[in-house]
Coordinates of C-alpha atoms and ligand atoms in Angstrom, one line a residue:
M6 CA 0.2 0.3 0.1
G7 CA 1.7 3.6 -1.2
A8 CA 0.4 6.4 0.4
P9 CA -2.8 8.1 -0.1
R10 CA -2.0 10.6 -2.6
P11 CA -2.6 14.1 -1.7
P12 CA -5.5 16.1 -1.9
L13 CA -5.7 18.4 -5.6
T14 CA -6.0 21.5 -4.6
L15 CA -6.3 24.4 -7.8
P16 CA -4.1 27.4 -7.0
L17 CA -5.4 30.7 -6.3
V18 CA -4.1 33.4 -8.7
A19 CA -6.6 36.4 -7.5
P20 CA -9.3 37.0 -5.0
G21 CA -11.6 34.0 -5.8
V22 CA -10.3 33.1 -9.5
R23 CA -8.4 29.6 -9.5
R24 CA -6.6 28.6 -12.6
I25 CA -6.9 25.5 -14.0
A26 CA -4.8 23.9 -16.4
V27 CA -6.0 21.7 -19.6
P28 CA -3.6 19.9 -21.5
L29 CA -3.7 21.1 -25.5
P30 CA -1.8 18.4 -27.7
I31 CA -0.5 21.0 -29.6
P32 CA 3.5 20.8 -28.5
A33 CA 4.4 24.6 -28.8
L34 CA 1.3 25.6 -26.2
K35 CA 1.5 22.5 -23.8
I36 CA -1.5 23.9 -22.3
V37 CA -4.8 26.6 -21.4
N38 CA -5.7 27.8 -18.7
V39 CA -9.0 27.6 -18.1
Y40 CA -10.1 29.9 -14.8
L41 CA -12.8 29.0 -11.9
V42 CA -13.9 31.9 -10.8
E43 CA -16.0 32.2 -7.2
G44 CA -18.6 35.2 -6.7
E45 CA -21.3 35.6 -3.9
R46 CA -23.9 33.8 -6.1
G47 CA -22.2 30.9 -8.1
W48 CA -19.1 29.6 -10.3
S49 CA -18.2 30.3 -13.7
L50 CA -15.4 30.0 -16.0
V51 CA -13.3 31.6 -18.4
D52 CA -12.7 29.5 -21.2
S53 CA -13.5 25.9 -21.7
G54 CA -9.9 24.2 -23.5
I55 CA -9.9 21.9 -26.2
H56 CA -12.5 19.1 -26.7
T57 CA -9.5 15.8 -26.3
A58 CA -10.4 13.1 -23.2
E59 CA -7.9 14.3 -21.6
A60 CA -8.4 17.7 -21.2
E61 CA -12.3 16.6 -20.6
R62 CA -10.9 14.6 -18.1
A63 CA -8.5 17.6 -16.9
L64 CA -11.1 19.6 -16.3
R65 CA -13.7 17.9 -14.6
D66 CA -10.8 16.3 -12.2
A67 CA -10.2 20.1 -11.1
L68 CA -14.3 21.0 -10.6
A69 CA -13.9 18.0 -7.9
T70 CA -12.0 19.5 -6.3
E71 CA -14.1 21.7 -5.7
H72 CA -17.1 19.7 -5.5
L73 CA -18.6 21.0 -8.8
A74 CA -19.6 19.2 -11.8
F75 CA -20.1 21.2 -14.9
G76 CA -24.1 21.5 -13.7
H77 CA -22.7 23.6 -11.2
L78 CA -21.4 26.2 -12.9
R79 CA -24.0 29.2 -14.0
R80 CA -22.0 30.6 -16.9
A81 CA -18.7 30.5 -19.2
F82 CA -17.5 33.4 -21.0
V83 CA -15.4 32.4 -24.4
T84 CA -12.6 34.7 -25.2
H85 CA -12.5 33.9 -29.4
L86 CA -13.0 30.4 -31.4
H87 CA -9.6 28.8 -30.9
P88 CA -10.4 25.2 -30.3
D89 CA -8.2 25.4 -27.2
H90 CA -10.7 28.3 -25.6
L91 CA -13.7 27.2 -27.7
G92 CA -13.7 23.0 -28.3
M93 CA -15.7 22.6 -24.6
A94 CA -18.4 25.1 -25.2
G95 CA -20.9 22.7 -26.2
T96 CA -20.4 20.0 -23.3
L97 CA -21.1 22.8 -21.0
E98 CA -23.9 23.6 -22.6
A99 CA -25.3 20.9 -22.6
A100 CA -24.7 20.4 -18.8
G101 CA -27.4 23.6 -18.9
V102 CA -24.3 26.0 -18.3
E103 CA -24.8 29.4 -19.9
V104 CA -21.7 30.5 -22.2
L105 CA -21.3 34.1 -23.9
M106 CA -19.5 35.0 -26.3
H107 CA -18.2 38.8 -28.0
A108 CA -21.4 38.4 -30.7
P109 CA -19.2 39.0 -33.4
E110 CA -17.0 36.2 -32.7
I111 CA -20.1 33.7 -33.0
R112 CA -20.7 34.6 -36.1
S113 CA -16.9 34.0 -37.3
A114 CA -17.4 30.6 -35.4
R115 CA -19.7 29.3 -37.3
Y116 CA -18.4 29.6 -40.5
L117 CA -14.7 28.7 -39.8
W118 CA -16.2 25.7 -37.4
S119 CA -19.3 25.3 -39.9
R120 CA -18.7 21.0 -41.3
D121 CA -18.7 22.1 -44.6
Y122 CA -15.5 23.8 -44.8
A123 CA -15.9 26.5 -47.1
A124 CA -12.9 28.7 -45.2
L125 CA -11.0 26.4 -45.7
D126 CA -11.2 26.3 -49.6
R127 CA -10.5 29.8 -49.7
V128 CA -7.7 29.5 -47.1
F129 CA -6.0 26.4 -49.6
A130 CA -6.3 28.5 -52.4
W131 CA -5.1 32.0 -50.8
F132 CA -2.2 29.8 -49.5
E133 CA -1.5 28.9 -52.6
R134 CA -1.3 32.4 -53.9
H135 CA 1.7 33.1 -51.4
G136 CA 3.8 30.5 -52.4
M137 CA 2.7 28.1 -50.0
P138 CA 3.6 24.4 -52.2
P139 CA 1.2 22.6 -52.3
D140 CA 1.5 19.1 -50.2
V141 CA 2.5 21.1 -47.0
D142 CA -1.4 22.7 -47.7
R143 CA -2.5 20.2 -47.7
G144 CA -0.9 19.1 -44.5
M145 CA -2.5 22.6 -43.3
R146 CA -5.9 21.1 -44.1
D147 CA -6.0 17.6 -42.5
A148 CA -4.8 19.4 -39.7
W149 CA -7.3 22.0 -39.2
I150 CA -10.5 19.5 -40.2
A151 CA -8.5 17.6 -36.8
M152 CA -8.7 20.5 -35.0
G153 CA -12.2 21.4 -36.1
D154 CA -13.1 18.4 -35.0
L155 CA -12.3 18.5 -31.1
V156 CA -14.6 21.8 -31.1
D157 CA -17.9 20.4 -30.1
P158 CA -21.4 22.5 -31.6
F159 CA -21.9 25.1 -29.6
T160 CA -25.0 27.7 -29.7
L161 CA -23.5 30.5 -27.3
V162 CA -25.0 33.6 -26.0
P163 CA -24.0 36.9 -28.0
V164 CA -23.2 39.5 -25.6
D165 CA -21.5 43.2 -26.9
D166 CA -18.8 44.6 -26.6
G167 CA -18.4 46.8 -23.7
A168 CA -21.5 45.3 -22.3
T169 CA -21.5 43.6 -17.9
V170 CA -21.2 40.1 -17.5
D171 CA -23.0 38.8 -14.4
L172 CA -19.9 36.0 -12.9
G173 CA -21.8 34.8 -10.1
G174 CA -22.3 38.0 -8.4
R175 CA -19.2 39.6 -9.8
E176 CA -18.7 42.2 -12.9
A177 CA -16.3 41.5 -15.6
R178 CA -16.7 44.2 -18.8
V179 CA -16.1 42.9 -22.3
R180 CA -13.7 44.7 -24.5
W181 CA -13.2 43.9 -28.0
T182 CA -9.3 42.9 -28.6
P183 CA -9.0 42.4 -32.1
G184 CA -6.3 41.0 -34.1
H185 CA -5.6 37.7 -32.7
T186 CA -9.0 37.0 -34.2
D187 CA -11.5 40.0 -35.4
H188 CA -13.4 39.4 -32.3
H189 CA -11.0 38.4 -29.4
A190 CA -11.9 40.1 -26.0
V191 CA -11.1 40.2 -22.6
L192 CA -12.8 40.5 -19.7
V193 CA -12.0 43.3 -17.6
D194 CA -12.9 42.9 -13.6
E195 CA -13.2 46.3 -13.2
R196 CA -13.8 46.3 -9.3
D197 CA -10.5 43.9 -8.5
G198 CA -8.5 45.0 -11.4
I199 CA -8.0 41.4 -12.6
L200 CA -7.4 41.6 -16.8
F201 CA -8.7 38.0 -18.1
S202 CA -6.5 38.4 -21.1
G203 CA -7.6 35.3 -23.4
D204 CA -4.8 35.1 -25.9
H205 CA -4.5 39.1 -26.3
V206 CA -1.7 39.5 -23.9
L207 CA 0.7 36.5 -23.4
P208 CA 3.8 36.6 -20.8
R209 CA 6.7 35.0 -22.1
I210 CA 5.3 34.1 -25.9
T211 CA 3.4 36.4 -28.6
S212 CA 0.0 36.2 -29.7
N213 CA 0.5 34.9 -33.5
V214 CA -1.8 37.9 -35.4
G215 CA -2.6 36.4 -39.2
L216 CA -4.2 37.4 -42.2
Y217 CA -6.8 35.1 -44.0
P218 CA -8.8 35.8 -47.1
Y219 CA -11.7 36.3 -44.4
T220 CA -9.9 38.4 -41.6
R221 CA -10.5 41.7 -41.0
D222 CA -8.0 44.4 -43.5
D223 CA -5.6 44.7 -41.1
P224 CA -5.2 42.3 -38.6
L225 CA -1.7 43.1 -37.2
G226 CA -2.5 47.4 -37.2
D227 CA -6.1 45.9 -35.3
F228 CA -4.0 44.0 -32.8
L229 CA -1.0 46.8 -32.3
D230 CA -4.6 49.5 -31.5
A231 CA -6.1 47.0 -28.9
L232 CA -2.6 46.7 -27.0
R233 CA -2.4 50.5 -26.7
R234 CA -5.7 50.4 -25.6
V235 CA -5.6 47.9 -22.9
R236 CA -2.2 49.8 -21.8
G237 CA -3.7 51.5 -19.7
L238 CA -7.0 49.8 -18.1
A239 CA -6.6 49.7 -14.4
V240 CA -5.5 46.2 -14.2
T241 CA -3.2 45.1 -11.6
R242 CA -3.3 41.0 -12.3
V243 CA -3.4 39.6 -15.7
L244 CA -5.0 36.6 -16.2
P245 CA -3.6 34.9 -19.5
A246 CA -4.9 31.9 -21.0
H247 CA -1.4 30.5 -21.6
G248 CA 1.4 30.7 -19.2
E249 CA 1.5 31.9 -16.0
P250 CA -0.6 35.3 -14.7
F251 CA 1.6 38.1 -13.6
D252 CA 0.9 41.9 -12.9
D253 CA 2.7 44.5 -14.9
L254 CA 0.2 44.6 -18.3
A255 CA 1.9 47.4 -19.1
G256 CA 5.4 46.0 -19.0
R257 CA 4.4 43.6 -21.0
V258 CA 2.0 45.7 -23.6
D259 CA 5.5 47.6 -24.4
E260 CA 7.4 44.3 -25.2
I261 CA 4.7 43.4 -27.5
L262 CA 5.1 46.3 -28.8
A263 CA 9.2 46.6 -29.7
H264 CA 8.5 42.9 -30.8
H265 CA 6.5 43.5 -33.2
D266 CA 8.4 46.8 -34.8
A267 CA 11.9 44.7 -34.4
R268 CA 9.7 41.9 -36.6
L269 CA 8.6 44.6 -39.5
D270 CA 12.1 45.5 -39.9
A271 CA 12.8 41.3 -40.2
V272 CA 10.5 41.2 -42.9
L273 CA 11.4 44.3 -44.8
A274 CA 15.2 43.2 -45.0
A275 CA 14.3 39.1 -45.7
V276 CA 12.6 41.1 -48.6
G277 CA 15.1 43.5 -49.3
G278 CA 15.8 44.5 -52.7
R279 CA 13.7 41.3 -54.9
E280 CA 10.3 40.7 -55.3
R281 CA 9.7 37.7 -53.1
T282 CA 6.8 35.3 -51.8
A283 CA 5.2 35.7 -48.6
Y284 CA 6.4 31.9 -48.2
A285 CA 9.9 32.5 -48.7
V286 CA 9.6 35.0 -46.5
A287 CA 8.0 33.6 -43.5
R288 CA 10.6 30.3 -44.1
D289 CA 13.6 33.0 -43.5
L290 CA 12.1 34.5 -40.0
F291 CA 11.1 31.2 -38.8
P292 CA 13.1 28.8 -40.2
V293 CA 12.1 25.9 -37.8
L294 CA 9.1 24.9 -38.5
R295 CA 7.5 21.4 -37.1
S296 CA 4.3 20.9 -38.2
A297 CA 1.1 21.8 -40.8
H298 CA 0.0 23.8 -38.0
E299 CA 3.8 26.0 -37.2
E300 CA 3.6 26.6 -41.2
R301 CA 0.2 28.0 -41.2
F302 CA 1.8 30.2 -39.0
A303 CA 4.6 31.2 -39.8
L304 CA 2.7 32.4 -43.3
A305 CA -0.5 33.7 -41.8
E306 CA 1.8 35.7 -38.9
T307 CA 4.0 36.8 -42.1
L308 CA 1.5 38.4 -44.2
A309 CA -0.4 39.9 -41.7
H310 CA 3.4 42.2 -40.8
L311 CA 3.5 42.6 -45.6
R312 CA -0.1 44.0 -45.0
Y313 CA 0.4 45.9 -42.3
L314 CA 3.5 47.8 -44.3
E315 CA 1.5 47.7 -47.0
R316 CA -1.0 49.8 -45.9
R317 CA 1.2 51.8 -44.3
G318 CA 2.7 52.5 -47.8
R319 CA 6.0 50.5 -46.8
A320 CA 5.5 47.6 -49.4
R321 CA 3.1 46.3 -52.3
E322 CA 1.8 42.9 -53.4
I323 CA 2.6 42.3 -57.0
D324 CA -0.4 40.7 -58.2
G325 CA 0.4 36.6 -59.7
A326 CA 1.1 33.1 -59.5
P327 CA 2.4 33.3 -57.0
A328 CA 1.6 37.0 -55.5
R329 CA 5.2 38.9 -54.8
W330 CA 5.5 41.2 -52.6
A331 CA 8.4 44.1 -52.8
V332 CA 9.8 47.4 -50.8
I333 CA 8.8 50.8 -51.0
G334 CA 11.1 53.2 -50.5
Ligands
LIG401 ZN1 -6.1 31.5 -29.9
LIG402 ZN1 -5.1 29.9 -27.0

């Protein structure tokens, strides 16, 4: 007989907020943080985790340490449509939880995760236009469908930018923070100075900001503007979806802004005096890509930087098959 296992407890990361580490089948990320929020009138979640058997078990076991099951939760808020955040929302809904998401993000989610994959056909053609080899593109397509299978069918309740969400008696305000996705939203608990930052502000890595045929015109411009807006919030605790909670929001925002300045310079240098495809530039900027997901993120991120430069008169796209890019001036 071994010693009994000590009881699991969830780390308290802010007043009344516990962190649940939900595993991900994505090597670069490993974990998504789901936050369990305790209010005077009940419990809520921020984000839900991807829907693998392992992730569902991790979430159920974590809730059980507080003597909770899915059906005891009043409400959940999902920051954006990615599978690591939205994945288990439908399972929560089936248990009676009201799951909220920023209204236009729900429309995007219905489009991206529809099982007819119309979005994917557009992305496939778009990536080939930007120089992605067809075999890499096919791998990207298969990986996308496999990811989509880890998102439950969902209904979701729409909330607007600026609305107040009641998390069991605690108020949190929804703020639109576009860039990582078009209608990503964070939650701000103004009373306690807590920012549930989703994937908008992360402590160690920078959020992937990608240009796709279905996104807003200038996702990187959106993202940098949204970072400058959240920088001034009266927040003393940041609870990100990946990595450790941290306190210095303005300091981290400044680092991310500086990172993108350097990346924009690197993109200009990689294009140089030539006409190059976005894929060729991406391969220079991201020499090590370990999966179809990473190939996709690298190309979409490079395109977001090129579009940002294009909209500010510093680069131009030359039509063709494939399309190429050149620096202006
Ligand atoms: Zn995300
Ligand atoms: Zn994420």
